[in-house]
Amino acid sequence: MRHNGHPAVRLEIGGVERVFAPEVLVVIGYAGRDRAAVEHHIDELAELGVPRPASIPLYMAFPPGLVSQAPSITVAGGETSGEAEIAVAVDGGEAFVTLGSDHTDRALEAVDIVASKGVCPKPVALTGWPAGVVGDRWDDLVLRSRIDGDALYQDGSAAANLHPLELVAAIPWVGRPPGCFVAFTGTVPVIGGIRPSTGFRAELSGPGLAEIELSYRVETVPPLAG
């Protein structure tokens, strides 16, 4: 469904549905608050063949049509996986917080980080909060995800990353910023190593805030003989 010529993103905010028409999706990587830890992670990835990012944090722009609120996504290849992230929807100067999954092609990531992000849909939850209601509790927000039934895959604090609104404010736009956009602002470490799954569930919670949940299935295009 489209709204004002752009793909529509619908979020229930305080019991009222709000429709967004993002002009761009921004994915922000390497957003850890501890720069030494980020550098260590980059070194670890380099040993696996993943090239060093062009900047830290790394800002990547994609078509808004990658955003998905469907109950399932379809990917090519068996080496993709999700990662829970705080997502910020900005519309006309107002900011809203929701939950997304930066689903990524891990095989392609070793060749081209940006391309690995752009070949997979980016699931987004159906509910959110006005950014203002978070107040001074940003560091108290917790991201969790589960795969393959109920196996805990991620369990981390937003305090590990740079402040989401500060990351959004620092997006290096060329020219005037779009009136509406969605930004993914970084993830937390996985438990037991990055691995694919047929389903992904995530939660974003914080003191005094209604929990935001995201759940989707992962369908893989059948390979061809050859």
Short mmCIF file of C-alpha atoms in Angstrom, two decimals:
data_model
loop_
_atom_site.label_atom_id
_atom_site.label_comp_id
_atom_site.label_asym_id
_atom_site.label_seq_id
_atom_site.Cartn_x
_atom_site.Cartn_y
_atom_site.Cartn_z
CA MET A 1 0.00 0.00 0.00
CA ARG A 2 1.23 3.49 -0.84
CA HIS A 3 0.62 6.88 0.75
CA ASN A 4 1.34 10.13 -1.09
CA GLY A 5 3.22 8.16 -3.75
CA HIS A 6 5.50 6.38 -1.25
CA PRO A 7 5.22 2.98 0.47
CA ALA A 8 3.07 3.34 3.57
CA VAL A 9 4.31 2.43 7.05
CA ARG A 10 1.55 2.18 9.64
CA LEU A 11 2.27 2.45 13.36
CA GLU A 12 -0.20 2.37 16.22
CA ILE A 13 0.92 5.21 18.50
CA GLY A 14 -0.92 5.46 21.80
CA GLY A 15 -3.87 3.53 20.41
CA VAL A 16 -4.14 5.68 17.27
CA GLU A 17 -2.87 4.57 13.85
CA ARG A 18 -0.44 6.93 12.18
CA VAL A 19 0.50 6.51 8.52
CA PHE A 20 4.01 7.40 7.35
CA ALA A 21 5.21 7.76 3.77
CA PRO A 22 9.01 7.51 4.07
CA GLU A 23 11.04 8.78 1.16
CA VAL A 24 14.16 6.87 2.20
CA LEU A 25 15.33 4.17 4.59
CA VAL A 26 18.60 4.84 6.41
CA VAL A 27 20.47 1.96 8.02
CA ILE A 28 23.17 2.97 10.51
CA GLY A 29 25.91 0.45 11.26
CA TYR A 30 28.87 0.37 13.63
CA ALA A 31 26.96 2.59 16.04
CA GLY A 32 28.49 1.29 19.28
CA ARG A 33 29.22 3.85 21.98
CA ASP A 34 32.57 2.24 22.87
CA ARG A 35 34.82 3.07 19.91
CA ALA A 36 37.51 0.61 21.00
CA ALA A 37 34.92 -2.19 21.05
CA VAL A 38 33.73 -1.15 17.59
CA GLU A 39 37.28 -1.31 16.27
CA HIS A 40 37.72 -4.75 17.83
CA HIS A 41 34.53 -5.92 16.11
CA ILE A 42 35.77 -4.55 12.79
CA ASP A 43 39.03 -6.50 13.24
CA GLU A 44 37.05 -9.67 13.98
CA LEU A 45 34.95 -9.20 10.86
CA ALA A 46 38.08 -8.53 8.79
CA GLU A 47 39.33 -12.01 9.71
CA LEU A 48 36.12 -13.35 8.15
CA GLY A 49 36.68 -11.32 5.01
CA VAL A 50 34.28 -8.47 5.78
CA PRO A 51 35.78 -5.19 4.52
CA ARG A 52 36.28 -2.22 6.82
CA PRO A 53 33.36 0.26 6.69
CA ALA A 54 33.83 3.52 4.82
CA SER A 55 32.93 5.51 7.96
CA ILE A 56 32.13 4.99 11.64
CA PRO A 57 29.21 5.10 12.19
CA LEU A 58 28.33 3.89 8.70
CA TYR A 59 25.27 5.55 7.14
CA MET A 60 23.59 3.67 4.30
CA ALA A 61 20.58 4.90 2.28
CA PHE A 62 18.08 2.52 0.66
CA PRO A 63 14.72 2.72 -1.14
CA PRO A 64 11.82 2.88 1.34
CA GLY A 65 10.18 -0.08 -0.36
CA LEU A 66 12.54 -2.37 1.57
CA VAL A 67 10.53 -1.68 4.73
CA SER A 68 8.13 -4.57 5.39
CA GLN A 69 5.31 -5.01 7.87
CA ALA A 70 4.21 -8.35 6.42
CA PRO A 71 4.18 -11.50 8.56
CA SER A 72 6.86 -13.06 6.36
CA ILE A 73 9.72 -12.02 4.09
CA THR A 74 11.28 -13.85 1.14
CA VAL A 75 15.04 -13.95 0.63
CA ALA A 76 17.46 -15.55 -1.82
CA GLY A 77 20.01 -17.93 -0.36
CA GLY A 78 20.27 -19.61 3.00
CA GLU A 79 22.75 -17.30 4.68
CA THR A 80 20.56 -14.40 5.82
CA SER A 81 19.68 -13.40 9.37
CA GLY A 82 17.88 -10.70 11.31
CA GLU A 83 19.07 -8.36 14.01
CA ALA A 84 16.89 -6.30 16.33
CA GLU A 85 17.31 -2.53 16.16
CA ILE A 86 15.66 0.60 17.49
CA ALA A 87 14.06 2.25 14.46
CA VAL A 88 13.13 5.93 14.33
CA ALA A 89 10.42 7.24 12.01
CA VAL A 90 10.73 10.97 11.36
CA ASP A 91 7.78 12.82 9.85
CA GLY A 92 7.63 16.58 9.49
CA GLY A 93 9.98 17.20 12.39
CA GLU A 94 8.28 14.70 14.71
CA ALA A 95 10.13 11.54 15.73
CA PHE A 96 8.64 8.19 16.71
CA VAL A 97 10.32 5.08 18.05
CA THR A 98 9.62 1.54 16.89
CA LEU A 99 11.41 -1.78 16.41
CA GLY A 100 12.99 -3.12 13.25
CA SER A 101 15.12 -6.00 12.05
CA ASP A 102 18.08 -5.23 9.82
CA HIS A 103 17.83 -8.53 7.94
CA THR A 104 21.14 -9.06 6.11
CA ASP A 105 22.68 -11.43 3.57
CA ARG A 106 25.72 -12.69 5.48
CA ALA A 107 27.41 -14.28 2.47
CA LEU A 108 27.26 -11.01 0.55
CA GLU A 109 28.37 -9.06 3.63
CA ALA A 110 31.87 -10.48 3.18
CA VAL A 111 32.00 -8.85 -0.26
CA ASP A 112 30.00 -5.63 0.07
CA ILE A 113 28.45 -4.44 3.34
CA VAL A 114 26.03 -2.00 1.73
CA ALA A 115 24.86 -4.49 -0.88
CA SER A 116 24.30 -7.13 1.82
CA LYS A 117 21.82 -4.82 3.53
CA GLY A 118 20.04 -3.78 0.35
CA VAL A 119 19.07 -7.24 -0.90
CA CYS A 120 16.85 -8.12 2.09
CA PRO A 121 13.53 -6.69 3.28
CA LYS A 122 13.65 -4.74 6.55
CA PRO A 123 10.80 -5.80 8.85
CA VAL A 124 9.27 -3.13 11.12
CA ALA A 125 6.84 -3.54 14.02
CA LEU A 126 3.23 -2.33 13.98
CA THR A 127 3.38 -0.20 17.14
CA GLY A 128 5.57 2.59 18.42
CA TRP A 129 6.05 5.46 20.86
CA PRO A 130 6.46 9.20 20.40
CA ALA A 131 10.18 9.81 20.95
CA GLY A 132 9.35 12.37 23.61
CA VAL A 133 7.76 9.83 25.96
CA VAL A 134 11.09 8.01 26.33
CA GLY A 135 12.41 11.06 28.18
CA ASP A 136 15.66 10.26 29.99
CA ARG A 137 15.15 6.47 29.73
CA TRP A 138 16.92 5.85 26.43
CA ASP A 139 19.78 3.95 28.07
CA ASP A 140 17.25 1.78 29.92
CA LEU A 141 15.73 0.44 26.69
CA VAL A 142 16.38 -3.26 26.09
CA LEU A 143 16.51 -5.12 22.78
CA ARG A 144 15.86 -8.86 22.74
CA SER A 145 15.37 -11.31 19.91
CA ARG A 146 14.62 -15.01 19.59
CA ILE A 147 15.00 -17.46 16.71
CA ASP A 148 13.86 -21.01 15.93
CA GLY A 149 11.06 -21.13 18.44
CA ASP A 150 12.25 -19.58 21.69
CA ALA A 151 16.06 -19.64 21.52
CA LEU A 152 17.36 -16.34 22.93
CA TYR A 153 19.47 -14.73 20.19
CA GLN A 154 20.02 -11.17 21.43
CA ASP A 155 19.65 -9.53 24.84
CA GLY A 156 21.27 -6.15 25.21
CA SER A 157 20.90 -2.58 26.40
CA ALA A 158 20.49 0.42 24.14
CA ALA A 159 23.19 2.02 26.29
CA ALA A 160 25.74 0.02 24.27
CA ASN A 161 25.01 2.21 21.23
CA LEU A 162 25.12 5.90 20.50
CA HIS A 163 21.88 7.76 21.25
CA PRO A 164 19.35 7.00 18.47
CA LEU A 165 18.19 10.61 18.09
CA GLU A 166 21.78 11.85 17.96
CA LEU A 167 22.55 9.31 15.24
CA VAL A 168 19.50 10.47 13.29
CA ALA A 169 20.47 14.13 13.69
CA ALA A 170 23.92 13.34 12.28
CA ILE A 171 22.72 11.68 9.05
CA PRO A 172 24.90 13.25 6.32
CA TRP A 173 22.16 14.35 3.93
CA VAL A 174 23.11 15.84 0.59
CA GLY A 175 20.83 18.85 0.26
CA ARG A 176 17.55 19.22 2.12
CA PRO A 177 16.60 16.28 4.39
CA PRO A 178 13.47 14.37 3.33
CA GLY A 179 10.25 15.27 5.08
CA CYS A 180 9.68 11.66 6.12
CA PHE A 181 12.17 8.85 6.57
CA VAL A 182 12.88 5.74 8.67
CA ALA A 183 16.27 5.08 10.28
CA PHE A 184 17.61 1.87 11.84
CA THR A 185 20.04 2.89 14.59
CA GLY A 186 22.20 -0.14 15.42
CA THR A 187 21.93 -3.54 17.04
CA VAL A 188 23.30 -5.46 20.04
CA PRO A 189 25.53 -8.58 20.02
CA VAL A 190 24.11 -12.00 19.24
CA ILE A 191 24.32 -14.99 21.55
CA GLY A 192 26.00 -18.07 20.12
CA GLY A 193 27.10 -16.61 16.82
CA ILE A 194 25.31 -15.14 13.80
CA ARG A 195 23.17 -17.78 12.12
CA PRO A 196 20.09 -18.08 9.90
CA SER A 197 16.64 -19.09 11.08
CA THR A 198 13.18 -19.69 9.66
CA GLY A 199 11.61 -17.22 12.09
CA PHE A 200 12.61 -14.12 14.02
CA ARG A 201 10.95 -12.48 17.03
CA ALA A 202 12.10 -9.33 18.77
CA GLU A 203 11.06 -7.07 21.64
CA LEU A 204 11.88 -3.48 22.57
CA SER A 205 11.07 -2.61 26.17
CA GLY A 206 11.72 0.09 28.71
CA PRO A 207 10.49 1.16 32.17
CA GLY A 208 6.95 2.52 32.02
CA LEU A 209 6.66 1.92 28.27
CA ALA A 210 4.39 -0.51 26.43
CA GLU A 211 6.55 -3.27 24.95
CA ILE A 212 6.97 -3.21 21.17
CA GLU A 213 7.03 -6.61 19.49
CA LEU A 214 8.09 -7.75 16.02
CA SER A 215 7.67 -11.21 14.54
CA TYR A 216 8.15 -12.57 11.03
CA ARG A 217 8.84 -15.76 9.14
CA VAL A 218 11.72 -16.15 6.68
CA GLU A 219 10.96 -17.88 3.38
CA THR A 220 13.85 -18.80 1.08
CA VAL A 221 13.51 -18.93 -2.70
CA PRO A 222 14.15 -22.54 -3.77
CA PRO A 223 17.53 -22.94 -5.53
CA LEU A 224 17.75 -24.01 -9.15
CA ALA A 225 19.68 -27.00 -10.44
CA GLY A 226 23.00 -26.26 -11.99
#
